[in-house]
Structures are given as structure tokens and as C-alpha cells.
Amino acid sequence: MHTLSKNQQIIFDIIDKSPEPMKAYSILFNVQKKGIKAPLQVYRALDKLVEIGKIHKIESRNAFIACQNSSCQVSKATAFSICESCEKVTEINNSSLSKYLSNFKDKAGMKYSKYNLEFFGLCKKCITK
Amino acid sequence: MHTLSKNQQIIFDIIDKSPEPMKAYSILFNVQKKGIKAPLQVYRALDKLVEIGKIHKIESRNAFIACQNSSCQVSKATAFSICESCEKVTEINNSSLSKYLSNFKDKAGMKYSKYNLEFFGLCKKCITK
DNA sequence: TACATAGTGTTATATTATAACATTTAAATT
DNA sequence: AATTTAAATGTTATAATATAACACTATGTA
């Protein structure tokens, strides 16, 4: 198991506590009281946390969320649902889906080592508004 | 069928001719000789071209490619393979995959209106290097 | 014509991300 | 414990990506 460094722990904690994905400069603003002053300090921690699978980047939003999936050691197979109204993001943990995608081969026979899937729609709350 | 405006056509043409995804400022550089001088002129055309499905954004790369799929009118169901070595990107057109994903429902019962999937790996050329 | 909608041109600025280099800390090896 | 190595930190500067705001022009349609 990986032990986080000081900066990594600070930045993981704030992402983990957040109910929604956080952007890098919002993270920076929120950790300045803890002594983290520069964007690079944030980005380096983010890079490492993504690498070890503790957080994921929501590519379409340039934002980061803590991994919701206890069995997810590395960010090799990620899927998210994104509400286009309230921007709520949920990590999808569905074994049928992950099996289907992990075994997917395209016509050219290329075998993939990683995928990222983002679904967009309206969440239950927003659909009734 | 949609008629492209002058700027939209210029920008679509250069993306369509490119063998690889193009980034916004690379597009800008390449169309300055045609009188397009400012980032916004590029981004506005890109937004519209994405909206009508003539191009797609590769989110993990902040880059744009022309739609390879003649039946794809709108960018509601996109899938790409991305070589992490040479950065070659190919649009995946696989009816089993698109059916599976279009019909996918998560546990919360949320029904999605759109998805984007990016596979990562090594293409055939790069795998033998 | 006149009205509405979409597109253009422009300047300025916001947001996201990395380069480069010096230093410090932690971990692994002897 | 001392040495070595890898990982992490701190800092300044800057690159790369993207949007706000406003004035104006072209196009389609009643």
C-alpha cells in the first residue's frame, strides 16, 4: 500500500471531502492556508494521485474526484456519469460494463491497456425540474 | 444538411486534411494566412463544428479530429482509440459497442443522452518497436 | 422592409498546465 | 549509522488552452 507524502495527503483529503469534482486552482486556493502556494505543488500531487488511482481526472471538466471504488488500485478502467445540469459526477462501478470494455477489441486488433468513459445526461434531481 | 460559414469551412478543412488530431492554437497558426487572426474565431468555429458533429474533441488531448463516421450526425456517441506512443487517434465505429453503451443504464436508473469513450494502448506499428 | 438569428472581428483576460533549477526528505543499501 | 538513490518539495517564470464583452455584419424569414 502506498503512503502519501505530505502534499499528496493534503490534496487528496480536500478532494476526498468534496462532494463534487474539484479543479486544480480551486484546490490551490483551498490549501494555501496549509502552506501550498504554487500551482506546481498541486499539479505534482494530482499527477501522482492519478497515477496510483486514488483520484481520477474528469477529462471533459478538467476536474478531479476521489476514487469511489475500493477495488480500484490503478486508473486503468474508469467510467463516470455526469449531470449536464448540476454537474454532479458519479463513478460507475459496474462489472458487466467493465468486463465488456476490458475485453473490447477493435477491428484492427488493437488491444487496449486503459479506457475512460464519460456518460452525460440529467440526474434524477435535475430531470424533474 | 448544414451549410458551413466561411470560418467554419476553413477550420473544418484543415482539421479534415490533418492525419492527426489538431490543437486549437495549431489550427490558429495554420489558418492565419486565410485571415483568421484570433483564438476566439477558432474556438467559435470549433464549438459549432463539434455541436453539429463534423468534428469531435479528444478530451484527453485537447485536440480535434474530423468525424470519420458518415452516419454520425451529432456527437452523441463517440469512441476513440489512442496510441500512447505515436498519439495516433482513430474513431471507433462498432455497432455492438455503440448499442451496448447507448442502452447502458446505471444502478440509479439514470438514462444517458450522450457518451464519450477513449481507449488507450499501443497501435500495431508501435507495439513492434 | 423589418425583424430575428447566426456569424464575425477585436481586445483583453481568465483558466489550465508545464519548464527549469535548486534544495530537502525519505527509503533502500551497505 | 553512513551512504546512496529516488522521490518529493519550493520557487519563479512562462506556456498552452479557453472565454468575456462589445460592436458590427450577414443571412434567413415573416
mmCIF file of C-alpha atoms (C1' of nucleotides) in Angstrom:
data_model
loop_
_atom_site.group_PDB
_atom_site.id
_atom_site.type_symbol
_atom_site.label_atom_id
_atom_site.label_comp_id
_atom_site.label_asym_id
_atom_site.label_seq_id
_atom_site.Cartn_x
_atom_site.Cartn_y
_atom_site.Cartn_z
ATOM 1 C CA MET A 1 0.000 0.000 0.000
ATOM 2 C CA HIS A 2 1.143 3.435 -0.871
ATOM 3 C CA THR A 3 1.931 6.047 1.800
ATOM 4 C CA LEU A 4 1.104 9.538 0.658
ATOM 5 C CA SER A 5 3.563 12.370 1.080
ATOM 6 C CA LYS A 6 2.570 15.488 2.960
ATOM 7 C CA ASN A 7 1.371 17.448 -0.056
ATOM 8 C CA GLN A 8 -0.274 14.414 -1.598
ATOM 9 C CA GLN A 9 -2.196 13.778 1.613
ATOM 10 C CA ILE A 10 -3.342 17.392 1.927
ATOM 11 C CA ILE A 11 -4.556 17.454 -1.644
ATOM 12 C CA PHE A 12 -6.147 14.030 -1.505
ATOM 13 C CA ASP A 13 -8.020 14.981 1.667
ATOM 14 C CA ILE A 14 -9.577 18.063 0.174
ATOM 15 C CA ILE A 15 -10.656 16.226 -2.965
ATOM 16 C CA ASP A 16 -11.973 13.324 -0.936
ATOM 17 C CA LYS A 17 -14.077 15.622 1.239
ATOM 18 C CA SER A 18 -15.520 17.488 -1.725
ATOM 19 C CA PRO A 19 -18.982 16.362 -2.888
ATOM 20 C CA GLU A 20 -18.101 17.397 -6.412
ATOM 21 C CA PRO A 21 -15.072 17.272 -8.683
ATOM 22 C CA MET A 22 -12.503 19.927 -7.888
ATOM 23 C CA LYS A 23 -10.446 21.949 -10.286
ATOM 24 C CA ALA A 24 -6.741 22.441 -9.781
ATOM 25 C CA TYR A 25 -6.862 26.141 -8.993
ATOM 26 C CA SER A 26 -9.793 25.685 -6.663
ATOM 27 C CA ILE A 27 -7.730 23.087 -4.834
ATOM 28 C CA LEU A 28 -4.809 25.508 -4.748
ATOM 29 C CA PHE A 29 -6.974 28.249 -3.279
ATOM 30 C CA ASN A 30 -8.261 25.886 -0.601
ATOM 31 C CA VAL A 31 -4.879 24.580 0.504
ATOM 32 C CA GLN A 32 -2.992 27.845 0.661
ATOM 33 C CA LYS A 33 -3.669 28.011 4.373
ATOM 34 C CA LYS A 34 -1.737 24.728 4.635
ATOM 35 C CA GLY A 35 1.323 26.196 3.012
ATOM 36 C CA ILE A 36 0.846 25.057 -0.549
ATOM 37 C CA LYS A 37 1.442 28.164 -2.588
ATOM 38 C CA ALA A 38 2.159 27.262 -6.177
ATOM 39 C CA PRO A 39 0.240 25.510 -8.966
ATOM 40 C CA LEU A 40 3.076 23.061 -9.494
ATOM 41 C CA GLN A 41 2.779 21.762 -5.985
ATOM 42 C CA VAL A 42 -0.842 20.964 -6.716
ATOM 43 C CA TYR A 43 -0.270 19.504 -10.167
ATOM 44 C CA ARG A 44 2.537 17.273 -8.985
ATOM 45 C CA ALA A 45 0.379 15.830 -6.244
ATOM 46 C CA LEU A 46 -2.525 15.422 -8.674
ATOM 47 C CA ASP A 47 -0.312 13.581 -11.158
ATOM 48 C CA LYS A 48 0.850 11.156 -8.510
ATOM 49 C CA LEU A 49 -2.625 10.611 -7.063
ATOM 50 C CA VAL A 50 -3.983 9.871 -10.532
ATOM 51 C CA GLU A 51 -1.076 7.534 -11.210
ATOM 52 C CA ILE A 52 -1.736 5.448 -8.107
ATOM 53 C CA GLY A 53 -5.511 5.502 -8.630
ATOM 54 C CA LYS A 54 -6.519 7.490 -5.558
ATOM 55 C CA ILE A 55 -8.204 10.114 -7.702
ATOM 56 C CA HIS A 56 -9.466 10.310 -11.255
ATOM 57 C CA LYS A 57 -9.487 13.166 -13.694
ATOM 58 C CA ILE A 58 -12.801 14.011 -15.299
ATOM 59 C CA GLU A 59 -11.385 14.908 -18.660
ATOM 60 C CA SER A 60 -14.362 16.784 -20.002
ATOM 61 C CA ARG A 61 -14.345 19.035 -16.945
ATOM 62 C CA ASN A 62 -10.654 19.341 -16.117
ATOM 63 C CA ALA A 63 -11.537 18.343 -12.615
ATOM 64 C CA PHE A 64 -10.600 15.649 -10.135
ATOM 65 C CA ILE A 65 -12.585 13.331 -7.875
ATOM 66 C CA ALA A 66 -11.546 10.758 -5.304
ATOM 67 C CA CYS A 67 -11.867 7.175 -6.426
ATOM 68 C CA GLN A 68 -15.164 5.759 -5.179
ATOM 69 C CA ASN A 69 -14.216 2.242 -5.900
ATOM 70 C CA SER A 70 -12.305 0.467 -3.172
ATOM 71 C CA SER A 71 -11.119 -2.217 -5.555
ATOM 72 C CA CYS A 72 -9.688 0.275 -7.982
ATOM 73 C CA GLN A 73 -5.936 0.337 -7.474
ATOM 74 C CA VAL A 74 -4.976 1.991 -10.691
ATOM 75 C CA SER A 75 -6.889 4.225 -13.052
ATOM 76 C CA LYS A 76 -6.997 1.800 -15.936
ATOM 77 C CA ALA A 77 -10.702 1.346 -16.369
ATOM 78 C CA THR A 78 -12.810 4.325 -15.438
ATOM 79 C CA ALA A 79 -16.411 5.270 -16.118
ATOM 80 C CA PHE A 80 -18.389 8.235 -14.905
ATOM 81 C CA SER A 81 -21.871 9.671 -15.146
ATOM 82 C CA ILE A 82 -22.050 13.430 -15.412
ATOM 83 C CA CYS A 83 -25.168 15.506 -14.977
ATOM 84 C CA GLU A 84 -25.086 18.301 -17.506
ATOM 85 C CA SER A 85 -27.354 20.428 -15.369
ATOM 86 C CA CYS A 86 -25.948 20.278 -11.823
ATOM 87 C CA GLU A 87 -22.550 18.849 -12.813
ATOM 88 C CA LYS A 88 -22.822 16.032 -10.296
ATOM 89 C CA VAL A 89 -20.346 13.318 -11.179
ATOM 90 C CA THR A 90 -20.550 9.713 -10.050
ATOM 91 C CA GLU A 91 -18.083 6.949 -10.646
ATOM 92 C CA ILE A 92 -19.742 3.957 -12.244
ATOM 93 C CA ASN A 93 -18.831 0.606 -10.783
ATOM 94 C CA ASN A 94 -20.491 -1.983 -12.957
ATOM 95 C CA SER A 95 -18.829 -5.310 -13.612
ATOM 96 C CA SER A 96 -20.754 -6.014 -16.802
ATOM 97 C CA LEU A 97 -19.617 -2.728 -18.245
ATOM 98 C CA SER A 98 -16.021 -3.103 -17.150
ATOM 99 C CA LYS A 99 -15.847 -6.651 -18.484
ATOM 100 C CA TYR A 100 -17.328 -5.598 -21.798
ATOM 101 C CA LEU A 101 -14.900 -2.730 -22.209
ATOM 102 C CA SER A 102 -11.819 -4.509 -20.920
ATOM 103 C CA ASN A 103 -12.382 -7.263 -23.452
ATOM 104 C CA PHE A 104 -13.270 -4.987 -26.308
ATOM 105 C CA LYS A 105 -11.104 -5.332 -29.401
ATOM 106 C CA ASP A 106 -11.438 -3.085 -32.401
ATOM 107 C CA LYS A 107 -11.295 -4.271 -35.992
ATOM 108 C CA ALA A 108 -7.588 -3.527 -36.277
ATOM 109 C CA GLY A 109 -6.968 -5.994 -33.461
ATOM 110 C CA MET A 110 -5.534 -3.386 -31.202
ATOM 111 C CA LYS A 111 -5.746 -4.433 -27.555
ATOM 112 C CA TYR A 112 -6.173 -1.666 -25.081
ATOM 113 C CA SER A 113 -4.495 -1.251 -21.743
ATOM 114 C CA LYS A 114 -6.748 1.505 -20.449
ATOM 115 C CA TYR A 115 -10.024 3.265 -21.068
ATOM 116 C CA ASN A 116 -12.023 6.191 -19.813
ATOM 117 C CA LEU A 117 -15.748 6.550 -20.379
ATOM 118 C CA GLU A 118 -17.909 9.554 -19.617
ATOM 119 C CA PHE A 119 -21.708 9.409 -19.817
ATOM 120 C CA PHE A 120 -23.698 12.636 -19.951
ATOM 121 C CA GLY A 121 -27.326 13.233 -19.108
ATOM 122 C CA LEU A 122 -29.570 14.544 -16.397
ATOM 123 C CA CYS A 123 -29.515 13.157 -12.901
ATOM 124 C CA LYS A 124 -32.754 12.221 -11.143
ATOM 125 C CA LYS A 125 -32.971 15.503 -9.298
ATOM 126 C CA CYS A 126 -32.453 17.587 -12.391
ATOM 127 C CA ILE A 127 -34.743 15.595 -14.647
ATOM 128 C CA THR A 128 -37.803 16.575 -12.615
ATOM 129 C CA LYS A 129 -37.053 20.299 -12.643
ATOM 130 C CA MET B 1 -27.852 19.433 -44.350
ATOM 131 C CA HIS B 2 -25.868 22.134 -42.700
ATOM 132 C CA THR B 3 -24.017 24.776 -44.699
ATOM 133 C CA LEU B 4 -20.829 25.850 -43.041
ATOM 134 C CA SER B 5 -19.945 29.508 -42.696
ATOM 135 C CA LYS B 6 -16.679 30.809 -44.087
ATOM 136 C CA ASN B 7 -14.659 30.377 -40.905
ATOM 137 C CA GLN B 8 -16.273 27.067 -40.080
ATOM 138 C CA GLN B 9 -15.371 25.747 -43.548
ATOM 139 C CA ILE B 10 -11.766 26.944 -43.318
ATOM 140 C CA ILE B 11 -11.323 25.340 -39.947
ATOM 141 C CA PHE B 12 -13.120 22.146 -40.842
ATOM 142 C CA ASP B 13 -10.979 21.768 -43.963
ATOM 143 C CA ILE B 14 -7.707 21.987 -42.123
ATOM 144 C CA ILE B 15 -8.820 19.502 -39.475
ATOM 145 C CA ASP B 16 -10.203 17.172 -42.113
ATOM 146 C CA LYS B 17 -6.929 17.198 -44.039
ATOM 147 C CA SER B 18 -4.849 16.535 -40.944
ATOM 148 C CA PRO B 19 -3.807 12.908 -40.355
ATOM 149 C CA GLU B 20 -3.819 13.549 -36.634
ATOM 150 C CA PRO B 21 -5.893 15.484 -34.122
ATOM 151 C CA MET B 22 -5.198 19.207 -34.186
ATOM 152 C CA LYS B 23 -4.985 21.558 -31.262
ATOM 153 C CA ALA B 24 -6.699 24.919 -31.302
ATOM 154 C CA TYR B 25 -3.589 27.059 -31.444
ATOM 155 C CA SER B 26 -2.035 24.864 -34.089
ATOM 156 C CA ILE B 27 -5.180 25.385 -36.124
ATOM 157 C CA LEU B 28 -4.933 29.118 -35.492
ATOM 158 C CA PHE B 29 -1.338 29.195 -36.676
ATOM 159 C CA ASN B 30 -2.256 27.322 -39.825
ATOM 160 C CA VAL B 31 -5.198 29.493 -40.816
ATOM 161 C CA GLN B 32 -3.651 32.884 -40.188
ATOM 162 C CA LYS B 33 -2.829 33.136 -43.874
ATOM 163 C CA LYS B 34 -6.562 32.858 -44.517
ATOM 164 C CA GLY B 35 -7.320 35.881 -42.353
ATOM 165 C CA ILE B 36 -8.258 34.183 -39.112
ATOM 166 C CA LYS B 37 -6.280 36.041 -36.534
ATOM 167 C CA ALA B 38 -7.748 35.436 -33.081
ATOM 168 C CA PRO B 39 -8.254 32.390 -30.853
ATOM 169 C CA LEU B 40 -11.943 33.165 -30.495
ATOM 170 C CA GLN B 41 -12.513 32.845 -34.203
ATOM 171 C CA VAL B 42 -11.091 29.360 -33.984
ATOM 172 C CA TYR B 43 -12.889 28.354 -30.809
ATOM 173 C CA ARG B 44 -16.242 29.564 -32.088
ATOM 174 C CA ALA B 45 -15.896 27.529 -35.227
ATOM 175 C CA LEU B 46 -14.733 24.521 -33.230
ATOM 176 C CA ASP B 47 -17.728 24.782 -30.901
ATOM 177 C CA LYS B 48 -20.138 24.818 -33.794
ATOM 178 C CA LEU B 49 -18.399 22.010 -35.662
ATOM 179 C CA VAL B 50 -18.488 19.851 -32.541
ATOM 180 C CA GLU B 51 -22.153 20.724 -31.986
ATOM 181 C CA ILE B 52 -23.172 19.597 -35.466
ATOM 182 C CA GLY B 53 -20.959 16.520 -35.341
ATOM 183 C CA LYS B 54 -18.499 17.395 -38.105
ATOM 184 C CA ILE B 55 -15.601 17.132 -35.692
ATOM 185 C CA HIS B 56 -15.008 15.582 -32.303
ATOM 186 C CA LYS B 57 -12.909 16.730 -29.397
ATOM 187 C CA ILE B 58 -10.424 14.242 -27.995
ATOM 188 C CA GLU B 59 -10.829 15.293 -24.388
ATOM 189 C CA SER B 60 -7.689 13.705 -23.033
ATOM 190 C CA ARG B 61 -5.627 15.551 -25.621
ATOM 191 C CA ASN B 62 -7.460 18.841 -26.021
ATOM 192 C CA ALA B 63 -7.432 18.206 -29.737
ATOM 193 C CA PHE B 64 -9.932 17.887 -32.564
ATOM 194 C CA ILE B 65 -10.427 15.395 -35.375
ATOM 195 C CA ALA B 66 -12.874 15.264 -38.251
ATOM 196 C CA CYS B 67 -15.689 12.776 -37.829
ATOM 197 C CA GLN B 68 -14.769 9.542 -39.638
ATOM 198 C CA ASN B 69 -18.241 8.168 -39.458
ATOM 199 C CA SER B 70 -20.530 9.217 -42.273
ATOM 200 C CA SER B 71 -23.610 8.252 -40.316
ATOM 201 C CA CYS B 72 -22.650 10.359 -37.343
ATOM 202 C CA GLN B 73 -24.731 13.489 -37.460
ATOM 203 C CA VAL B 74 -24.275 14.596 -33.927
ATOM 204 C CA SER B 75 -21.566 13.883 -31.396
ATOM 205 C CA LYS B 76 -23.702 11.896 -29.010
ATOM 206 C CA ALA B 77 -21.946 8.596 -29.030
ATOM 207 C CA THR B 78 -18.229 8.738 -29.613
ATOM 208 C CA ALA B 79 -15.421 6.257 -29.109
ATOM 209 C CA PHE B 80 -11.760 6.559 -29.961
ATOM 210 C CA SER B 81 -8.590 4.540 -29.804
ATOM 211 C CA ILE B 82 -5.487 6.461 -28.870
ATOM 212 C CA CYS B 83 -1.938 5.203 -29.216
ATOM 213 C CA GLU B 84 0.028 6.380 -26.222
ATOM 214 C CA SER B 85 3.274 6.133 -28.142
ATOM 215 C CA CYS B 86 2.641 7.827 -31.506
ATOM 216 C CA GLU B 87 -0.579 9.589 -30.487
ATOM 217 C CA LYS B 88 -2.452 8.254 -33.475
ATOM 218 C CA VAL B 89 -6.183 8.538 -32.875
ATOM 219 C CA THR B 90 -8.865 6.549 -34.657
ATOM 220 C CA GLU B 91 -12.585 6.863 -34.330
ATOM 221 C CA ILE B 92 -14.161 3.543 -33.454
ATOM 222 C CA ASN B 93 -17.258 2.642 -35.400
ATOM 223 C CA ASN B 94 -18.566 -0.549 -33.898
ATOM 224 C CA SER B 95 -22.270 -1.215 -33.718
ATOM 225 C CA SER B 96 -22.022 -3.736 -30.890
ATOM 226 C CA LEU B 97 -20.164 -1.218 -28.776
ATOM 227 C CA SER B 98 -22.477 1.652 -29.581
ATOM 228 C CA LYS B 99 -25.555 -0.459 -28.906
ATOM 229 C CA TYR B 100 -24.159 -1.647 -25.616
ATOM 230 C CA LEU B 101 -23.294 1.847 -24.458
ATOM 231 C CA SER B 102 -26.406 3.546 -25.761
ATOM 232 C CA ASN B 103 -28.540 1.089 -23.838
ATOM 233 C CA PHE B 104 -26.451 1.149 -20.707
ATOM 234 C CA LYS B 105 -28.288 2.140 -17.563
ATOM 235 C CA ASP B 106 -26.598 2.604 -14.249
ATOM 236 C CA LYS B 107 -27.967 1.405 -10.934
ATOM 237 C CA ALA B 108 -29.569 4.745 -10.177
ATOM 238 C CA GLY B 109 -31.648 4.361 -13.307
ATOM 239 C CA MET B 110 -30.161 7.396 -14.911
ATOM 240 C CA LYS B 111 -30.550 7.277 -18.684
ATOM 241 C CA TYR B 112 -27.817 8.956 -20.646
ATOM 242 C CA SER B 113 -28.149 11.148 -23.670
ATOM 243 C CA LYS B 114 -24.511 11.135 -24.645
ATOM 244 C CA TYR B 115 -21.237 9.378 -24.041
ATOM 245 C CA ASN B 116 -17.591 9.639 -24.914
ATOM 246 C CA LEU B 117 -15.173 6.746 -24.652
ATOM 247 C CA GLU B 118 -11.417 6.839 -25.052
ATOM 248 C CA PHE B 119 -9.324 3.672 -25.246
ATOM 249 C CA PHE B 120 -5.579 3.867 -24.721
ATOM 250 C CA GLY B 121 -2.900 1.440 -25.767
ATOM 251 C CA LEU B 122 -0.283 0.854 -28.413
ATOM 252 C CA CYS B 123 -1.117 0.736 -32.097
ATOM 253 C CA LYS B 124 0.210 -2.071 -34.272
ATOM 254 C CA LYS B 125 3.128 -0.049 -35.519
ATOM 255 C CA CYS B 126 4.240 0.964 -32.059
ATOM 256 C CA ILE B 127 3.769 -2.406 -30.424
ATOM 257 C CA THR B 128 6.561 -3.946 -32.523
ATOM 258 C CA LYS B 129 9.096 -1.242 -31.705
ATOM 259 C "C1'" DT C 1 -38.716 46.100 -45.304
ATOM 260 C "C1'" DA C 2 -38.017 44.786 -40.751
ATOM 261 C "C1'" DC C 3 -37.052 41.543 -37.620
ATOM 262 C "C1'" DA C 4 -34.540 37.686 -35.639
ATOM 263 C "C1'" DT C 5 -30.719 34.633 -35.566
ATOM 264 C "C1'" DA C 6 -26.171 33.333 -36.520
ATOM 265 C "C1'" DG C 7 -21.665 34.626 -37.530
ATOM 266 C "C1'" DT C 8 -17.582 37.885 -37.458
ATOM 267 C "C1'" DG C 9 -13.759 40.919 -35.672
ATOM 268 C "C1'" DT C 10 -11.276 42.633 -31.908
ATOM 269 C "C1'" DT C 11 -9.092 43.498 -27.424
ATOM 270 C "C1'" DA C 12 -8.426 41.924 -23.163
ATOM 271 C "C1'" DT C 13 -8.216 38.483 -19.786
ATOM 272 C "C1'" DA C 14 -9.201 34.086 -17.379
ATOM 273 C "C1'" DT C 15 -8.011 29.339 -16.744
ATOM 274 C "C1'" DT C 16 -5.239 25.275 -17.058
ATOM 275 C "C1'" DA C 17 -0.692 23.384 -17.141
ATOM 276 C "C1'" DT C 18 4.447 22.804 -17.563
ATOM 277 C "C1'" DA C 19 9.738 24.074 -17.804
ATOM 278 C "C1'" DA C 20 13.773 24.615 -15.298
ATOM 279 C "C1'" DC C 21 16.590 24.572 -11.415
ATOM 280 C "C1'" DA C 22 17.927 24.408 -6.546
ATOM 281 C "C1'" DT C 23 17.035 22.057 -2.333
ATOM 282 C "C1'" DT C 24 15.120 18.751 1.059
ATOM 283 C "C1'" DT C 25 13.188 14.489 2.675
ATOM 284 C "C1'" DA C 26 12.509 9.581 2.773
ATOM 285 C "C1'" DA C 27 13.822 4.904 1.606
ATOM 286 C "C1'" DA C 28 16.879 1.466 0.345
ATOM 287 C "C1'" DT C 29 21.589 -0.379 0.598
ATOM 288 C "C1'" DT C 30 25.852 -1.001 2.561
ATOM 289 C "C1'" DA D 1 24.810 4.692 11.382
ATOM 290 C "C1'" DA D 2 26.647 6.313 6.931
ATOM 291 C "C1'" DT D 3 25.960 6.337 2.119
ATOM 292 C "C1'" DT D 4 23.488 6.370 -1.828
ATOM 293 C "C1'" DT D 5 19.399 6.928 -4.585
ATOM 294 C "C1'" DA D 6 14.826 8.074 -5.669
ATOM 295 C "C1'" DA D 7 11.029 10.801 -4.670
ATOM 296 C "C1'" DA D 8 9.184 14.951 -3.244
ATOM 297 C "C1'" DT D 9 9.412 19.958 -2.385
ATOM 298 C "C1'" DG D 10 9.841 25.084 -3.154
ATOM 299 C "C1'" DT D 11 10.121 28.750 -6.313
ATOM 300 C "C1'" DT D 12 9.979 31.806 -10.366
ATOM 301 C "C1'" DA D 13 8.688 32.224 -14.773
ATOM 302 C "C1'" DT D 14 6.069 31.110 -18.692
ATOM 303 C "C1'" DA D 15 3.408 28.188 -21.954
ATOM 304 C "C1'" DA D 16 -0.931 26.469 -23.527
ATOM 305 C "C1'" DT D 17 -5.868 26.386 -23.503
ATOM 306 C "C1'" DA D 18 -10.130 28.915 -23.362
ATOM 307 C "C1'" DT D 19 -13.684 32.638 -22.534
ATOM 308 C "C1'" DA D 20 -15.836 37.554 -21.580
ATOM 309 C "C1'" DA D 21 -17.538 41.557 -23.523
ATOM 310 C "C1'" DC D 22 -18.870 44.553 -27.046
ATOM 311 C "C1'" DA D 23 -19.503 46.397 -31.652
ATOM 312 C "C1'" DC D 24 -20.682 45.112 -36.062
ATOM 313 C "C1'" DT D 25 -22.175 42.260 -40.387
ATOM 314 C "C1'" DA D 26 -24.502 38.738 -42.974
ATOM 315 C "C1'" DT D 27 -28.369 35.657 -43.652
ATOM 316 C "C1'" DG D 28 -32.854 33.885 -43.395
ATOM 317 C "C1'" DT D 29 -37.701 34.659 -42.834
ATOM 318 C "C1'" DA D 30 -42.256 36.992 -41.873
#
